[in-house]
CSV table of N, CA and C in Angstrom, one decimal:
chain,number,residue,atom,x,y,z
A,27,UNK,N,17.6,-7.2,7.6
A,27,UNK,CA,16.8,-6.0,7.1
A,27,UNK,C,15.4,-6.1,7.7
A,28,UNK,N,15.0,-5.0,8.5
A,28,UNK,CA,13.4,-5.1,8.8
A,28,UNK,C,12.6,-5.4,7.5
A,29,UNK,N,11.4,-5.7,7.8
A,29,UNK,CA,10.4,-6.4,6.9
A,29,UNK,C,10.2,-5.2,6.2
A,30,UNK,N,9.8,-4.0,7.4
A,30,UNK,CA,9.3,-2.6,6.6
A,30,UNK,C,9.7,-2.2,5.5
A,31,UNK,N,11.7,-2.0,5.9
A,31,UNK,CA,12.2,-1.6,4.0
A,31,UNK,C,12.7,-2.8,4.0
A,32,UNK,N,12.2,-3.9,3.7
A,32,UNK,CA,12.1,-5.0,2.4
A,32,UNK,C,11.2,-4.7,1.3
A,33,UNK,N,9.5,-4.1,2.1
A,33,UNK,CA,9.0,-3.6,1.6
A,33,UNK,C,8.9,-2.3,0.6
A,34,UNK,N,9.4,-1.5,1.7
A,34,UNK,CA,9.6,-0.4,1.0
A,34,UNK,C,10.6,-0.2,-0.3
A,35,UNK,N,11.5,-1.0,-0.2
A,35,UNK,CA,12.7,-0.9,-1.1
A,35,UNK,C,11.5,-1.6,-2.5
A,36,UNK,N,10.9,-2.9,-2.1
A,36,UNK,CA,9.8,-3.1,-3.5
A,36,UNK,C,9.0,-2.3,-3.8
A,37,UNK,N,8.5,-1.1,-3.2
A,37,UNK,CA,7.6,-0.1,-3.6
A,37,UNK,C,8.3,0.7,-4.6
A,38,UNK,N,9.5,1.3,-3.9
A,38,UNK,CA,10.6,2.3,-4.7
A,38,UNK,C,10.8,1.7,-5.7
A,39,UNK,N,11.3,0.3,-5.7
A,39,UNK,CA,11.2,-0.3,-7.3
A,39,UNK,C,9.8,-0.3,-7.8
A,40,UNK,N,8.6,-0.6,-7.7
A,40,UNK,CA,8.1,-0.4,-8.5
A,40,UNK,C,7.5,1.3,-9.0
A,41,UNK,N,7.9,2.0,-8.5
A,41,UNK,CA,7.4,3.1,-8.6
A,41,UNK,C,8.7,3.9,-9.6
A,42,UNK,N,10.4,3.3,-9.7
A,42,UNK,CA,11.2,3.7,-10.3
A,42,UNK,C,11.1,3.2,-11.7
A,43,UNK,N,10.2,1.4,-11.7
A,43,UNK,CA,9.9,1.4,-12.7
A,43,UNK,C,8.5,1.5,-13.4
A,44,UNK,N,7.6,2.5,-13.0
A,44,UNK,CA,6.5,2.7,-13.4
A,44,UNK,C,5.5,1.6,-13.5
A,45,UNK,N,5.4,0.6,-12.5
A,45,UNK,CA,4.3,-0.5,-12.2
A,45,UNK,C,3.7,-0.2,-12.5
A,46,UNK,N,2.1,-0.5,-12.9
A,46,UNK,CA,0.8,0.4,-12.2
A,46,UNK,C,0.0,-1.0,-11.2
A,47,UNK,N,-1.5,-0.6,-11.0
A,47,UNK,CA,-1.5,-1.5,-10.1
A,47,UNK,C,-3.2,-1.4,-10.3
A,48,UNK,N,-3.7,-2.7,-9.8
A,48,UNK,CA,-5.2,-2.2,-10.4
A,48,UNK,C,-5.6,-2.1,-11.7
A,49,UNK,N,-6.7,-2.3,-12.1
A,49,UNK,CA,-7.7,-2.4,-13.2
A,49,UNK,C,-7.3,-1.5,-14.3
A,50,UNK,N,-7.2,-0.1,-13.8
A,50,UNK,CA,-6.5,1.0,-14.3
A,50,UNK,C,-5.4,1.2,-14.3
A,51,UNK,N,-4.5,0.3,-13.9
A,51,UNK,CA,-2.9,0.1,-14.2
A,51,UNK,C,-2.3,1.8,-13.4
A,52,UNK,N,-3.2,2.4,-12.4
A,52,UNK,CA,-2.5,3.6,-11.6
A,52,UNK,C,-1.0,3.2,-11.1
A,53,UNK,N,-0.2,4.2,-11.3
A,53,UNK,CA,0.9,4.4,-11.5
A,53,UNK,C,1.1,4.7,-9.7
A,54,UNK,N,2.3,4.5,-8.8
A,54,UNK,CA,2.7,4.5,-7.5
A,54,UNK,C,3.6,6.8,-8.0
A,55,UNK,N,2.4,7.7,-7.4
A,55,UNK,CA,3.1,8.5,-7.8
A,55,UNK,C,4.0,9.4,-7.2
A,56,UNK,N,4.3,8.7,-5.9
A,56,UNK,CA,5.1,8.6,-4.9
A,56,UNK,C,5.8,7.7,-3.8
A,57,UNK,N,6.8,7.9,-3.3
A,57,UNK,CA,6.8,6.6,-1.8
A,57,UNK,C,7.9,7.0,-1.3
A,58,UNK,N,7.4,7.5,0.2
A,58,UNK,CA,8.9,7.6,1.0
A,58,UNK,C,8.6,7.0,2.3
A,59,UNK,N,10.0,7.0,2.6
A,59,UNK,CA,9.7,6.2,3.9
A,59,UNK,C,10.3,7.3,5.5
A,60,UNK,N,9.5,7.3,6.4
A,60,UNK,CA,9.8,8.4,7.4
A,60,UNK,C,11.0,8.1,8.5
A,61,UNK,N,11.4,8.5,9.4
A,61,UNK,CA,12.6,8.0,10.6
A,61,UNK,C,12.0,6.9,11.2
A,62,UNK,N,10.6,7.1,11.8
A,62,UNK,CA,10.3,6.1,12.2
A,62,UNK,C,9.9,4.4,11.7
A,63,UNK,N,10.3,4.7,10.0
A,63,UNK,CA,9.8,3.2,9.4
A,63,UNK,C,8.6,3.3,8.7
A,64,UNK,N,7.6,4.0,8.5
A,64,UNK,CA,6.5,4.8,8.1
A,64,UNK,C,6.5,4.6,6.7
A,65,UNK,N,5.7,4.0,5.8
A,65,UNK,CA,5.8,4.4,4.5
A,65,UNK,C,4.5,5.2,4.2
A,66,UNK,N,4.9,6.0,3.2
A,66,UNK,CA,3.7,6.8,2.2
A,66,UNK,C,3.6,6.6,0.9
A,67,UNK,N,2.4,6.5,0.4
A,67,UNK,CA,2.2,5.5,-1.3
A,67,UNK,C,1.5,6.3,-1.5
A,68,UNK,N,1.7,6.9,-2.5
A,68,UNK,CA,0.6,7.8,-3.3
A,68,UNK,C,0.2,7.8,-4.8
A,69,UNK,N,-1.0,7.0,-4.9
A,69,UNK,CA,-1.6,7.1,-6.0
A,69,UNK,C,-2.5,8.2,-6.6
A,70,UNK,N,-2.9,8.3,-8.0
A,70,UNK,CA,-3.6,9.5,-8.3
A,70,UNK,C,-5.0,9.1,-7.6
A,71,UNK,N,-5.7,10.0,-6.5
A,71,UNK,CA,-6.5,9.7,-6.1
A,71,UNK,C,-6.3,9.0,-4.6
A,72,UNK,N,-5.3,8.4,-4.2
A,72,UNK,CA,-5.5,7.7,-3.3
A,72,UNK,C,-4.5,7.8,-2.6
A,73,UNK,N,-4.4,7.4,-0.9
A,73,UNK,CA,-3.1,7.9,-0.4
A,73,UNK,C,-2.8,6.4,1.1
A,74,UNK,N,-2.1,6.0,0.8
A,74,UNK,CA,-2.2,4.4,1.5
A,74,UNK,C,-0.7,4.9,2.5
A,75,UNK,N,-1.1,4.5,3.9
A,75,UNK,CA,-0.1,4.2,4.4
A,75,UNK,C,0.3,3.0,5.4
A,76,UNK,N,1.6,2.7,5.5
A,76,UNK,CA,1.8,1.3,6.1
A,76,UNK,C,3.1,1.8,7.6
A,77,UNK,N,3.0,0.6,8.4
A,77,UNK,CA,4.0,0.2,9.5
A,77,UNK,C,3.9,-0.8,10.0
A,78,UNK,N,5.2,-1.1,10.9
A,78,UNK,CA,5.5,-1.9,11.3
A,78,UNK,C,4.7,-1.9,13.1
A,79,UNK,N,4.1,-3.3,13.2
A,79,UNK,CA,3.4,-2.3,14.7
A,79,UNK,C,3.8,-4.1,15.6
A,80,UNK,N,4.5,-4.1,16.7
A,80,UNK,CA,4.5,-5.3,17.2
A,80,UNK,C,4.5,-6.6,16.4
A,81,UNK,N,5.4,-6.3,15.3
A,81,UNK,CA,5.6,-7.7,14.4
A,81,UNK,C,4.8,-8.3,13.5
A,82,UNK,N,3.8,-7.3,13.8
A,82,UNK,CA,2.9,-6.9,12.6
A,82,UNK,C,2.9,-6.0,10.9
A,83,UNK,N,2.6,-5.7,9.8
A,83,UNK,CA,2.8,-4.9,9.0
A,83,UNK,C,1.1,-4.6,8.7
A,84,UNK,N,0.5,-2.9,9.0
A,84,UNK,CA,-0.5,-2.3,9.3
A,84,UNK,C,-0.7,-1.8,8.0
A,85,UNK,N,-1.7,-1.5,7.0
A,85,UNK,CA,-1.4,-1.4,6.0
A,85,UNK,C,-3.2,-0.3,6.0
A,86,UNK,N,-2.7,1.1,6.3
A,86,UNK,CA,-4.0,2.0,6.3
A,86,UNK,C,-5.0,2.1,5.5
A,87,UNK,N,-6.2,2.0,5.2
A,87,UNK,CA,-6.7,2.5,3.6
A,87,UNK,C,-7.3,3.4,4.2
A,88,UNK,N,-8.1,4.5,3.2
A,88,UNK,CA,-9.2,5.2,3.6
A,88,UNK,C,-10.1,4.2,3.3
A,89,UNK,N,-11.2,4.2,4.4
A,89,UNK,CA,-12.9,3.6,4.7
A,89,UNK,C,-13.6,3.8,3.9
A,90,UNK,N,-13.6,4.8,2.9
A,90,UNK,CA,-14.4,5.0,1.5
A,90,UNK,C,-14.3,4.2,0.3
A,91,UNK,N,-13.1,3.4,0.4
A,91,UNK,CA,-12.4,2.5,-1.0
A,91,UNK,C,-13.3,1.5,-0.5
A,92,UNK,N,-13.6,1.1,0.4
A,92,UNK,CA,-14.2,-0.1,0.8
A,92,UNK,C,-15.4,0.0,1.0
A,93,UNK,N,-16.6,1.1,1.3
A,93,UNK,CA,-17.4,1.3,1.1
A,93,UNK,C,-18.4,1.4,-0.4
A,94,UNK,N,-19.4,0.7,-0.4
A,94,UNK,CA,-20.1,0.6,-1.8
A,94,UNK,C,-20.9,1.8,-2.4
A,95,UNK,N,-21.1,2.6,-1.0
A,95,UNK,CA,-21.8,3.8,-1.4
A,95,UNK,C,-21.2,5.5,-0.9
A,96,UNK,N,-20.1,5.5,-2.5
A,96,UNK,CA,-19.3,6.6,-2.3
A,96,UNK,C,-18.8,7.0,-3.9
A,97,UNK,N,-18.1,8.3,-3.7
A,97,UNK,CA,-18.1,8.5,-5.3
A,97,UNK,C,-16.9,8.3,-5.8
A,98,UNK,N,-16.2,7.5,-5.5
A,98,UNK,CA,-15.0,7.1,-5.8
A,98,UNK,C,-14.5,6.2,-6.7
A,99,UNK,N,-13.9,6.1,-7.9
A,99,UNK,CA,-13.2,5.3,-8.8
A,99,UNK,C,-13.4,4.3,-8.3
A,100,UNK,N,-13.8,3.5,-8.8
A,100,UNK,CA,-14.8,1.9,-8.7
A,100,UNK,C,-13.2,1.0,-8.7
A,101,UNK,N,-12.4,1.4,-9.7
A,101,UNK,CA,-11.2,0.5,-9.2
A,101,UNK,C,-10.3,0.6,-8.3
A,102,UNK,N,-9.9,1.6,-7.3
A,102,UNK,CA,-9.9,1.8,-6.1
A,102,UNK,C,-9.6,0.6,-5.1
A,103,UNK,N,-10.6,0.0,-4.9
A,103,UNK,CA,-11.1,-1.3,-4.3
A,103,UNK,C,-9.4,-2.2,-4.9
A,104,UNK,N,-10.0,-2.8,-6.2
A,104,UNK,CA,-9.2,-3.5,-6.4
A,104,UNK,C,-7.4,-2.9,-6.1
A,105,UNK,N,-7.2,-1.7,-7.0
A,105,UNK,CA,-6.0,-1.3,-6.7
A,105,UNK,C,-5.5,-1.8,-5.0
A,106,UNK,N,-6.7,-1.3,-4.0
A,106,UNK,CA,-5.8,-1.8,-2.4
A,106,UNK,C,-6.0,-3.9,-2.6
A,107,UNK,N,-6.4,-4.2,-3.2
A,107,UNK,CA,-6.5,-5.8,-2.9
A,107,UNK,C,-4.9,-6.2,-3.9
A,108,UNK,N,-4.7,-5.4,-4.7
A,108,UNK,CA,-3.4,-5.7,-5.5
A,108,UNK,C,-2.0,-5.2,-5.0
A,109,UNK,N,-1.8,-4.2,-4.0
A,109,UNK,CA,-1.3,-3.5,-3.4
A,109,UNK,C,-0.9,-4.4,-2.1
A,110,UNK,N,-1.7,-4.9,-1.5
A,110,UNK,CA,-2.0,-5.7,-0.6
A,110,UNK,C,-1.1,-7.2,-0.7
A,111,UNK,N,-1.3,-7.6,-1.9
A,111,UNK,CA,-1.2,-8.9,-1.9
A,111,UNK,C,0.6,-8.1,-2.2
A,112,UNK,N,0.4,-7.1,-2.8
A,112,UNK,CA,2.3,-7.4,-3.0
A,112,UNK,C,3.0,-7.0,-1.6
A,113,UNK,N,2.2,-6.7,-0.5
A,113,UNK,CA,2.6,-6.1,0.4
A,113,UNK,C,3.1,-7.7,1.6
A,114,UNK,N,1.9,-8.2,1.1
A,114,UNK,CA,2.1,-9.8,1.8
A,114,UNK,C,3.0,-10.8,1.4
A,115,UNK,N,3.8,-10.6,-0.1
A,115,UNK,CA,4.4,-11.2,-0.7
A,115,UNK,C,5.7,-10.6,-0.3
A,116,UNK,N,6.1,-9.6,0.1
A,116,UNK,CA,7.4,-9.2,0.6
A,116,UNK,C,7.6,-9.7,2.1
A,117,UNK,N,6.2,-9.3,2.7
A,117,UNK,CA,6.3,-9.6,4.2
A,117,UNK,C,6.5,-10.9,4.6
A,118,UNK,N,6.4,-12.3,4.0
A,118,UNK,CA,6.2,-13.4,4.0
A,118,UNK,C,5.4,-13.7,5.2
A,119,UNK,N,6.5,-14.5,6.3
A,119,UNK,CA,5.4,-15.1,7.5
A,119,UNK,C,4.9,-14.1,8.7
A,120,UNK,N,5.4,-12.6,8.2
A,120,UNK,CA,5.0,-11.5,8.7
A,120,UNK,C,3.4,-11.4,8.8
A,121,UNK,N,2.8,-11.6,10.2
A,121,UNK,CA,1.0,-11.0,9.4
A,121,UNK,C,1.4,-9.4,9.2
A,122,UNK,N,-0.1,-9.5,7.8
A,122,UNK,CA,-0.4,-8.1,7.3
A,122,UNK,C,-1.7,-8.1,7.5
A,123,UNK,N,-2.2,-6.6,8.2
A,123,UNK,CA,-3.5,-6.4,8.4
A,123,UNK,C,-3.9,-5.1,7.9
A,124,UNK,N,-5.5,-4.9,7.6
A,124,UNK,CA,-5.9,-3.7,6.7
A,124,UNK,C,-6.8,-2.9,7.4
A,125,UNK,N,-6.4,-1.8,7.4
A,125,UNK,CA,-7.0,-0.8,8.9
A,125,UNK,C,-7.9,0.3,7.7
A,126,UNK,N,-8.9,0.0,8.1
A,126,UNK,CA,-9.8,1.9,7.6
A,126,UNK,C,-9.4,2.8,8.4
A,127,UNK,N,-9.3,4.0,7.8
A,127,UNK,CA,-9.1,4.8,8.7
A,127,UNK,C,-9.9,6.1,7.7
């Protein structure tokens, strides 16, 4: 099984069973995965996406979560560092890297 849905299949689970993630325990309030391997995560507020790129796992955020001076839900931040770490825990010796976009 590709790394991508190893992943994705743990997103679907946590989103079938109502995970949350972050400070604010935000809830996954969507996730599909496209033809090409593409996933989409959608939190209230926030829209995260991932791929597989040269044996890599690419893991999008918006630039603003990570920036200090913006108006954005302060837990945010953490939500992608929690997201993150479960994204690295499925991928194992897979690198995962974190792209602003």
């Amino acid at each position: 099984m590709a790394i991508i849905t190893k992943i994705y299949n743990q997103l679907q689970h946590q989103f079938q069973q109502g995970s949350g993630f972050g400070p604010a325990n935000r809830l996954i309030q969507n996730v599909e995965q496209n033809s090409a391997g593409e996933i989409t995560v959608v939190f209230n507020g926030l829209l995260l996406l991932l791929e597989e790129v040269g044996g890599r796992i690419i893991v999008k955020i918006p630039g603003g979560v990570r920036s200090v001076n913006n108006d954005l839900p302060a837990d945010l931040g953490e939500l992608c560092d929690h997201f993150i770490t479960l994204v690295k825990a499925e991928a194992g010796n897979v690198p995962v890297d974190e792209m602003l976009v």
